[in-house]
Amino acid sequence: MMVIINGRVVGPHSVLEHHCVVIEDGRIKQIAPTAQVLWPEDAQVIDAHDGFVAPGFVDMHVHGAMGRDTMEGTVEAMAQIAKFHATGGTTAMTPTTTTHSREKINSALQAIADAMGHDFGGAQIVGAHVEGPYISRERSGAQPAQFIRDPISSEYEPWLDRGGLVTQMTLAPELPGALELIDALLEREILPSGGHTAANSEQACAAIERGLCHATHLFNCMSSTVKSGPFRLPGALETFLADERVMVELIADGKHVHPELMRLAVRAKGIDKVCLITDATAGAGLAEGAEFLVGETRAVVVAGVGMVVDGSALAGSVSTMIQMVRNMIELVGLSLADAVRLASLNPARALGISGRKGSLEPRKDADIVVFSGSFAVLKTVIGGRLEYEAPAA
Ligand SMILES: [Zn+2]
């Protein structure tokens, strides 16, 4: 048994002061005022010292950390990435592939499959997010354009048929065959996500009618309003913002998206339909000025963000989830409970795992982050085990 005492327990809508969380067999057993709970002498007691005790963060879009990238296609790389992100409060993640050859994506997916269910003392790997290769050449961002192609069913079906492995796919809905791909994803309960797209509003609407229900890194790498004669028409961005059926991802590092736009996303979508993501690259955890690779593209850590070396494009974030939560509070003005919800319950719902993850409730997995009032992660508990502890100050 584990007991986390003296915490400010973050619920879906409010913070419960001086509460404790009782954990048994990897799951939450009870949440109650600390003074009301008795625990056996051999229980592992963690003192939160008045810090926040929150549901662990679920990162549904993350490419790497510490110089390691999902596309290396090794379990060891996955383990390093998962370990690093646990230091930022992430307890579950879906390593994300990038646009590449069939063979390269195959080997990355194999490594993710091999890493699932393993305990390497880091965030749990709960699936794979396949980002590309079926995306727009015009909106490729840092994705390598030479590997971009239209959807090929004989290529993607084997990926999608590996039950439980692929949990999300980012695609450009305007490509020939994209609507059939959306059908194939929905048949297998995989999240179809629109992104890296140059779709006009009609194409984006057609995809939503077909079941597209998620948008990949809203604002980044997607079409926006265009003028047609005297008329102003929406792009994919505004269509995703306006349609209530669509949940959105937000890279809340304060660099990819201006804080005012982050506020706009929350106001337009509501507090239930925004998922914070890191979209972290191999640059996460590296020092300012360090170089790293995004696929074959050289990038560098500049002013707390990944940048292609020629400065022409952002190359993913170098942030962790706790920084995103902090930004939503300090830059956007959300309450702490709401900011945490965007990082935990919402992505868990999007991935269909909110029955066991995403909030602190009895019977759910004991995936918990303890952080201080200044947003320093103090402890990360995953499946009832203390997997990360900040070094003593
Ligand atoms: Zn992307």
Short mmCIF file of C-alpha atoms and ligand atoms in Angstrom, two decimals:
data_model
loop_
_atom_site.label_atom_id
_atom_site.label_comp_id
_atom_site.label_asym_id
_atom_site.label_seq_id
_atom_site.Cartn_x
_atom_site.Cartn_y
_atom_site.Cartn_z
CA MET A 1 0.00 0.00 0.00
CA MET A 2 1.13 3.55 -0.74
CA VAL A 3 -0.31 6.70 0.81
CA ILE A 4 0.35 10.20 -0.48
CA ILE A 5 -0.35 12.57 2.41
CA ASN A 6 -0.53 16.33 2.93
CA GLY A 7 -1.42 17.01 -0.67
CA ARG A 8 -3.69 19.42 -2.45
CA VAL A 9 -5.50 16.83 -4.53
CA VAL A 10 -6.48 18.06 -7.98
CA GLY A 11 -9.94 16.87 -8.98
CA PRO A 12 -11.59 17.46 -12.37
CA HIS A 13 -13.10 20.77 -11.24
CA SER A 14 -11.51 21.78 -7.97
CA VAL A 15 -8.60 21.26 -5.60
CA LEU A 16 -9.16 19.39 -2.32
CA GLU A 17 -6.91 20.78 0.41
CA HIS A 18 -5.12 18.54 2.94
CA HIS A 19 -6.26 15.35 1.31
CA CYS A 20 -4.49 12.08 0.86
CA VAL A 21 -4.57 9.40 -1.81
CA VAL A 22 -4.50 5.75 -0.79
CA ILE A 23 -3.11 3.34 -3.38
CA GLU A 24 -3.37 -0.43 -3.41
CA ASP A 25 -2.37 -2.95 -6.10
CA GLY A 26 -1.46 -0.20 -8.53
CA ARG A 27 -4.82 1.50 -8.28
CA ILE A 28 -6.38 4.33 -6.37
CA LYS A 29 -8.33 3.00 -3.42
CA GLN A 30 -9.47 6.11 -1.63
CA ILE A 31 -9.20 9.90 -1.59
CA ALA A 32 -10.03 11.52 1.73
CA PRO A 33 -8.94 14.23 4.20
CA THR A 34 -5.55 13.15 5.59
CA ALA A 35 -6.85 13.36 9.18
CA GLN A 36 -9.54 10.75 8.42
CA VAL A 37 -7.34 8.03 6.98
CA LEU A 38 -5.50 5.30 8.87
CA TRP A 39 -2.84 3.27 7.11
CA PRO A 40 -0.85 0.21 8.16
CA GLU A 41 2.68 0.65 9.45
CA ASP A 42 4.30 -1.00 6.47
CA ALA A 43 2.61 1.34 3.98
CA GLN A 44 4.91 3.45 1.81
CA VAL A 45 4.13 7.03 2.85
CA ILE A 46 4.88 9.90 0.52
CA ASP A 47 4.61 13.37 1.99
CA ALA A 48 3.47 15.86 -0.67
CA HIS A 49 4.45 18.76 1.64
CA ASP A 50 1.38 20.77 0.59
CA GLY A 51 2.22 20.32 -3.09
CA PHE A 52 -0.36 19.48 -5.73
CA VAL A 53 -1.27 15.84 -6.24
CA ALA A 54 -2.65 15.54 -9.74
CA PRO A 55 -3.55 12.85 -12.25
CA GLY A 56 -0.49 11.94 -14.31
CA PHE A 57 -0.27 13.61 -17.69
CA VAL A 58 -1.14 11.76 -20.87
CA ASP A 59 0.95 12.90 -23.84
CA MET A 60 -0.61 11.77 -27.11
CA HIS A 61 1.97 13.44 -29.35
CA VAL A 62 5.62 13.01 -28.48
CA HIS A 63 8.55 12.17 -30.73
CA GLY A 64 11.54 12.07 -28.46
CA ALA A 65 13.83 13.41 -25.74
CA MET A 66 17.46 13.44 -24.65
CA GLY A 67 18.76 13.11 -28.20
CA ARG A 68 16.63 10.03 -28.81
CA ASP A 69 13.85 9.73 -31.39
CA THR A 70 10.96 7.31 -31.90
CA MET A 71 12.15 6.74 -35.49
CA GLU A 72 15.34 5.08 -34.24
CA GLY A 73 13.07 2.09 -33.89
CA THR A 74 14.62 0.62 -30.77
CA VAL A 75 13.10 -0.29 -27.43
CA GLU A 76 16.04 1.39 -25.78
CA ALA A 77 15.18 4.73 -27.41
CA MET A 78 11.54 4.36 -26.27
CA ALA A 79 12.73 3.64 -22.73
CA GLN A 80 14.93 6.76 -22.65
CA ILE A 81 12.11 8.94 -24.00
CA ALA A 82 9.59 7.48 -21.54
CA LYS A 83 11.97 7.94 -18.63
CA PHE A 84 12.68 11.55 -19.50
CA HIS A 85 9.03 12.54 -19.87
CA ALA A 86 8.17 10.99 -16.49
CA THR A 87 10.33 13.78 -15.02
CA GLY A 88 7.81 16.25 -16.48
CA GLY A 89 4.84 14.45 -14.96
CA THR A 90 3.88 12.30 -17.94
CA THR A 91 2.62 8.89 -16.85
CA ALA A 92 1.23 7.63 -20.18
CA MET A 93 2.32 8.46 -23.70
CA THR A 94 1.96 7.43 -27.30
CA PRO A 95 5.33 7.66 -29.07
CA THR A 96 4.76 9.37 -32.38
CA THR A 97 6.26 8.35 -35.70
CA THR A 98 7.14 10.82 -38.44
CA THR A 99 6.75 10.68 -42.20
CA HIS A 100 9.22 8.16 -43.60
CA SER A 101 9.58 5.04 -45.73
CA ARG A 102 7.37 2.02 -45.08
CA GLU A 103 10.33 0.09 -43.65
CA LYS A 104 11.28 2.86 -41.24
CA ILE A 105 7.72 3.26 -39.97
CA ASN A 106 7.43 -0.55 -39.67
CA SER A 107 10.49 -0.73 -37.48
CA ALA A 108 9.39 2.19 -35.29
CA LEU A 109 5.99 0.56 -34.78
CA GLN A 110 7.64 -2.75 -33.95
CA ALA A 111 9.78 -1.07 -31.30
CA ILE A 112 6.73 0.66 -29.81
CA ALA A 113 4.89 -2.69 -29.74
CA ASP A 114 7.88 -4.30 -28.01
CA ALA A 115 8.04 -1.44 -25.49
CA MET A 116 4.33 -1.55 -24.58
CA GLY A 117 3.65 -3.24 -21.29
CA HIS A 118 7.32 -2.98 -20.25
CA ASP A 119 8.20 -1.20 -17.07
CA PHE A 120 11.40 0.73 -17.61
CA GLY A 121 10.82 3.20 -14.87
CA GLY A 122 9.22 5.79 -17.08
CA ALA A 123 5.92 6.83 -18.59
CA GLN A 124 3.79 3.91 -19.72
CA ILE A 125 3.64 3.43 -23.46
CA VAL A 126 -0.04 2.99 -24.27
CA GLY A 127 -0.01 3.03 -28.07
CA ALA A 128 1.46 4.66 -31.14
CA HIS A 129 0.54 7.87 -32.91
CA VAL A 130 1.32 7.58 -36.61
CA GLU A 131 1.91 11.14 -37.89
CA GLY A 132 2.11 11.00 -41.66
CA PRO A 133 3.16 9.86 -44.20
CA TYR A 134 -0.27 10.75 -45.67
CA ILE A 135 -0.04 14.50 -45.23
CA SER A 136 0.18 17.68 -47.30
CA ARG A 137 3.42 18.65 -49.02
CA GLU A 138 2.43 22.29 -48.60
CA ARG A 139 2.07 21.94 -44.84
CA SER A 140 4.80 19.45 -44.05
CA GLY A 141 6.50 21.58 -41.37
CA ALA A 142 9.60 19.69 -40.24
CA GLN A 143 8.34 16.38 -41.73
CA PRO A 144 10.59 15.17 -44.57
CA ALA A 145 8.71 16.06 -47.78
CA GLN A 146 10.38 13.37 -49.92
CA PHE A 147 8.48 10.60 -48.09
CA ILE A 148 5.04 12.21 -48.22
CA ARG A 149 2.52 10.15 -50.19
CA ASP A 150 -1.20 9.55 -50.70
CA PRO A 151 -2.85 6.87 -48.54
CA ILE A 152 -2.15 3.33 -49.77
CA SER A 153 -4.44 0.74 -48.14
CA SER A 154 -1.99 -2.15 -48.68
CA GLU A 155 0.56 -0.13 -46.73
CA TYR A 156 -1.56 1.18 -43.85
CA GLU A 157 -3.79 -1.82 -43.23
CA PRO A 158 -1.00 -3.95 -41.72
CA TRP A 159 -0.17 -1.02 -39.39
CA LEU A 160 -3.77 -0.60 -38.29
CA ASP A 161 -4.45 -4.33 -37.98
CA ARG A 162 -1.97 -4.70 -35.14
CA GLY A 163 -4.75 -4.55 -32.55
CA GLY A 164 -4.16 -2.02 -29.80
CA LEU A 165 -0.88 -0.73 -31.18
CA VAL A 166 -1.85 2.29 -33.29
CA THR A 167 -4.11 4.59 -31.27
CA GLN A 168 -4.08 7.68 -33.50
CA MET A 169 -3.17 8.65 -37.05
CA THR A 170 -2.57 12.15 -38.36
CA LEU A 171 -3.62 12.60 -41.97
CA ALA A 172 -4.46 15.36 -44.43
CA PRO A 173 -8.16 14.94 -45.24
CA GLU A 174 -7.87 16.44 -48.74
CA LEU A 175 -5.68 13.64 -50.12
CA PRO A 176 -7.16 11.06 -52.50
CA GLY A 177 -8.11 8.03 -50.38
CA ALA A 178 -8.17 9.98 -47.10
CA LEU A 179 -11.88 9.40 -46.49
CA GLU A 180 -11.43 5.63 -46.94
CA LEU A 181 -8.51 5.82 -44.51
CA ILE A 182 -10.79 7.54 -41.98
CA ASP A 183 -13.27 4.63 -42.40
CA ALA A 184 -10.46 2.12 -41.84
CA LEU A 185 -9.35 3.94 -38.67
CA LEU A 186 -12.86 4.20 -37.23
CA GLU A 187 -13.56 0.50 -37.92
CA ARG A 188 -10.61 -0.30 -35.68
CA GLU A 189 -11.42 2.37 -33.06
CA ILE A 190 -8.30 4.34 -33.93
CA LEU A 191 -8.47 8.13 -33.57
CA PRO A 192 -8.46 9.87 -36.97
CA SER A 193 -6.74 13.22 -36.59
CA GLY A 194 -6.57 15.99 -39.18
CA GLY A 195 -3.23 17.71 -39.44
CA HIS A 196 -0.40 18.82 -41.71
CA THR A 197 -3.23 19.78 -44.00
CA ALA A 198 -3.94 22.29 -46.74
CA ALA A 199 -7.64 21.33 -46.83
CA ASN A 200 -10.22 23.92 -47.68
CA SER A 201 -13.30 24.11 -45.50
CA GLU A 202 -15.36 21.81 -47.74
CA GLN A 203 -12.70 19.11 -47.59
CA ALA A 204 -12.30 19.48 -43.83
CA CYS A 205 -16.11 19.35 -43.36
CA ALA A 206 -16.37 16.23 -45.54
CA ALA A 207 -13.78 14.52 -43.35
CA ILE A 208 -15.63 15.53 -40.17
CA GLU A 209 -18.89 14.19 -41.63
CA ARG A 210 -17.02 10.94 -42.27
CA GLY A 211 -15.90 10.77 -38.63
CA LEU A 212 -12.72 12.80 -38.30
CA CYS A 213 -12.95 13.98 -34.70
CA HIS A 214 -9.53 15.30 -33.70
CA ALA A 215 -7.08 17.92 -34.94
CA THR A 216 -3.31 17.54 -34.69
CA HIS A 217 -1.41 20.50 -33.19
CA LEU A 218 -4.09 23.11 -33.87
CA PHE A 219 -2.72 26.25 -35.58
CA ASN A 220 0.53 24.54 -36.60
CA CYS A 221 0.85 23.22 -40.16
CA MET A 222 -2.76 23.73 -41.27
CA SER A 223 -4.60 25.93 -43.74
CA SER A 224 -6.29 29.09 -42.48
CA THR A 225 -8.64 31.68 -43.95
CA VAL A 226 -8.27 32.61 -47.62
CA LYS A 227 -9.85 35.35 -49.68
CA SER A 228 -11.88 34.24 -52.69
CA GLY A 229 -12.84 37.32 -54.67
CA PRO A 230 -14.55 39.57 -52.15
CA PHE A 231 -15.29 36.69 -49.76
CA ARG A 232 -13.37 35.38 -46.78
CA LEU A 233 -13.41 31.58 -46.51
CA PRO A 234 -12.36 29.33 -43.62
CA GLY A 235 -9.50 26.88 -43.84
CA ALA A 236 -8.98 23.66 -41.91
CA LEU A 237 -8.05 25.63 -38.78
CA GLU A 238 -11.32 27.55 -38.51
CA THR A 239 -13.35 24.49 -39.46
CA PHE A 240 -11.74 22.48 -36.65
CA LEU A 241 -12.22 25.39 -34.25
CA ALA A 242 -15.88 25.83 -35.09
CA ASP A 243 -17.07 22.22 -35.26
CA GLU A 244 -18.09 20.83 -31.88
CA ARG A 245 -17.35 17.24 -32.97
CA VAL A 246 -13.62 17.96 -33.12
CA MET A 247 -11.19 17.80 -30.19
CA VAL A 248 -7.89 19.59 -30.68
CA GLU A 249 -4.27 19.21 -29.67
CA LEU A 250 -2.36 22.27 -28.56
CA ILE A 251 1.42 22.63 -28.28
CA ALA A 252 1.28 24.92 -25.27
CA ASP A 253 4.97 25.77 -25.06
CA GLY A 254 4.18 29.45 -25.63
CA LYS A 255 6.29 29.39 -28.81
CA HIS A 256 4.43 27.27 -31.35
CA VAL A 257 1.20 29.08 -30.62
CA HIS A 258 0.89 32.60 -29.21
CA PRO A 259 -0.84 32.71 -25.80
CA GLU A 260 -3.72 34.72 -27.31
CA LEU A 261 -4.33 31.88 -29.77
CA MET A 262 -4.15 29.34 -26.97
CA ARG A 263 -6.89 31.35 -25.21
CA LEU A 264 -8.91 31.41 -28.43
CA ALA A 265 -8.66 27.61 -28.70
CA VAL A 266 -9.97 27.09 -25.16
CA ARG A 267 -12.78 29.62 -25.63
CA ALA A 268 -13.85 28.12 -28.94
CA LYS A 269 -13.56 24.45 -28.01
CA GLY A 270 -14.44 24.60 -24.33
CA ILE A 271 -12.57 23.05 -21.45
CA ASP A 272 -13.41 19.47 -22.48
CA LYS A 273 -12.07 19.52 -26.01
CA VAL A 274 -8.47 20.71 -25.82
CA CYS A 275 -5.59 18.27 -25.26
CA LEU A 276 -2.17 19.59 -24.33
CA ILE A 277 0.66 17.82 -26.15
CA THR A 278 4.40 18.34 -26.03
CA ASP A 279 5.16 17.31 -29.64
CA ALA A 280 8.61 17.02 -28.03
CA THR A 281 11.55 16.07 -30.22
CA ALA A 282 14.93 14.59 -29.44
CA GLY A 283 15.84 18.13 -28.34
CA ALA A 284 13.77 17.82 -25.14
CA GLY A 285 16.08 17.66 -22.15
CA LEU A 286 19.08 18.96 -24.12
CA ALA A 287 20.85 22.21 -23.30
CA GLU A 288 20.37 25.49 -25.16
CA GLY A 289 22.43 25.40 -28.38
CA ALA A 290 22.52 21.59 -28.56
CA GLU A 291 21.96 20.09 -32.01
CA PHE A 292 19.70 17.13 -32.66
CA LEU A 293 18.02 15.39 -35.57
CA VAL A 294 14.35 15.44 -36.55
CA GLY A 295 14.46 12.53 -38.94
CA GLU A 296 17.31 13.59 -41.21
CA THR A 297 16.80 17.31 -40.61
CA ARG A 298 19.32 19.02 -38.36
CA ALA A 299 17.77 21.13 -35.63
CA VAL A 300 18.99 23.13 -32.69
CA VAL A 301 17.60 24.16 -29.31
CA VAL A 302 17.13 27.95 -29.44
CA ALA A 303 15.36 29.97 -26.75
CA GLY A 304 13.59 26.91 -25.41
CA VAL A 305 12.25 25.57 -28.70
CA GLY A 306 13.49 23.24 -31.46
CA MET A 307 14.38 25.11 -34.65
CA VAL A 308 15.55 23.83 -38.02
CA VAL A 309 19.22 24.94 -38.24
CA ASP A 310 18.53 27.48 -41.00
CA GLY A 311 15.86 29.06 -38.78
CA SER A 312 13.16 28.50 -41.41
CA ALA A 313 10.77 26.39 -39.31
CA LEU A 314 10.03 25.23 -35.80
CA ALA A 315 11.09 21.63 -35.28
CA GLY A 316 8.85 20.54 -32.42
CA SER A 317 9.01 21.52 -28.81
CA VAL A 318 11.67 20.73 -26.23
CA SER A 319 9.18 20.98 -23.38
CA THR A 320 7.53 18.64 -20.92
CA MET A 321 3.87 18.45 -19.95
CA ILE A 322 4.29 20.29 -16.64
CA GLN A 323 5.56 23.32 -18.57
CA MET A 324 2.46 23.22 -20.80
CA VAL A 325 0.21 23.10 -17.73
CA ARG A 326 2.06 26.01 -16.20
CA ASN A 327 1.73 28.04 -19.40
CA MET A 328 -2.04 27.47 -19.55
CA ILE A 329 -2.28 28.92 -16.04
CA GLU A 330 0.25 31.74 -16.27
CA LEU A 331 -0.13 32.80 -19.92
CA VAL A 332 -3.77 31.91 -20.60
CA GLY A 333 -5.31 32.34 -17.15
CA LEU A 334 -6.88 28.91 -16.63
CA SER A 335 -7.48 27.54 -13.17
CA LEU A 336 -5.09 24.84 -12.05
CA ALA A 337 -7.81 22.17 -12.15
CA ASP A 338 -8.74 23.13 -15.73
CA ALA A 339 -5.12 23.22 -16.93
CA VAL A 340 -4.51 19.77 -15.44
CA ARG A 341 -7.67 18.47 -17.09
CA LEU A 342 -6.32 19.52 -20.49
CA ALA A 343 -3.21 17.46 -19.83
CA SER A 344 -4.79 14.36 -18.31
CA LEU A 345 -8.51 13.67 -18.60
CA ASN A 346 -9.01 15.15 -22.08
CA PRO A 347 -6.23 13.20 -23.81
CA ALA A 348 -7.27 10.05 -21.92
CA ARG A 349 -10.80 10.51 -23.28
CA ALA A 350 -9.50 11.15 -26.80
CA LEU A 351 -7.53 7.91 -26.63
CA GLY A 352 -10.43 5.96 -25.15
CA ILE A 353 -8.59 5.14 -21.91
CA SER A 354 -10.43 7.44 -19.49
CA GLY A 355 -12.02 4.42 -17.82
CA ARG A 356 -8.66 3.70 -16.21
CA LYS A 357 -6.58 6.87 -16.60
CA GLY A 358 -6.86 10.65 -16.68
CA SER A 359 -8.30 11.50 -13.25
CA LEU A 360 -7.86 10.65 -9.61
CA GLU A 361 -10.79 8.42 -8.78
CA PRO A 362 -11.15 5.15 -6.90
CA ARG A 363 -10.36 2.09 -9.08
CA LYS A 364 -8.43 4.05 -11.68
CA ASP A 365 -4.72 3.39 -12.25
CA ALA A 366 -2.52 5.10 -9.68
CA ASP A 367 -0.84 7.39 -12.21
CA ILE A 368 -0.03 10.50 -10.22
CA VAL A 369 2.21 13.55 -10.41
CA VAL A 370 3.15 15.57 -7.35
CA PHE A 371 4.32 19.10 -8.10
CA SER A 372 5.14 22.19 -6.10
CA GLY A 373 3.44 25.58 -6.22
CA SER A 374 6.21 26.68 -8.60
CA PHE A 375 5.50 23.75 -10.96
CA ALA A 376 8.54 21.66 -10.10
CA VAL A 377 7.69 17.98 -10.48
CA LEU A 378 8.58 16.38 -7.14
CA LYS A 379 7.39 12.82 -7.72
CA THR A 380 5.85 10.75 -10.44
CA VAL A 381 3.93 7.61 -9.50
CA ILE A 382 3.02 5.23 -12.31
CA GLY A 383 0.81 2.21 -11.71
CA GLY A 384 1.30 2.69 -7.97
CA ARG A 385 5.10 2.73 -8.17
CA LEU A 386 7.30 5.71 -7.44
CA GLU A 387 9.10 6.01 -10.79
CA TYR A 388 10.61 9.46 -10.46
CA GLU A 389 11.70 11.53 -7.52
CA ALA A 390 13.26 14.99 -7.89
CA PRO A 391 16.76 15.22 -6.47
CA ALA A 392 16.76 16.86 -3.03
CA ALA A 393 17.28 20.63 -3.33
ZN ZN B 1 3.48 17.55 -36.71
#
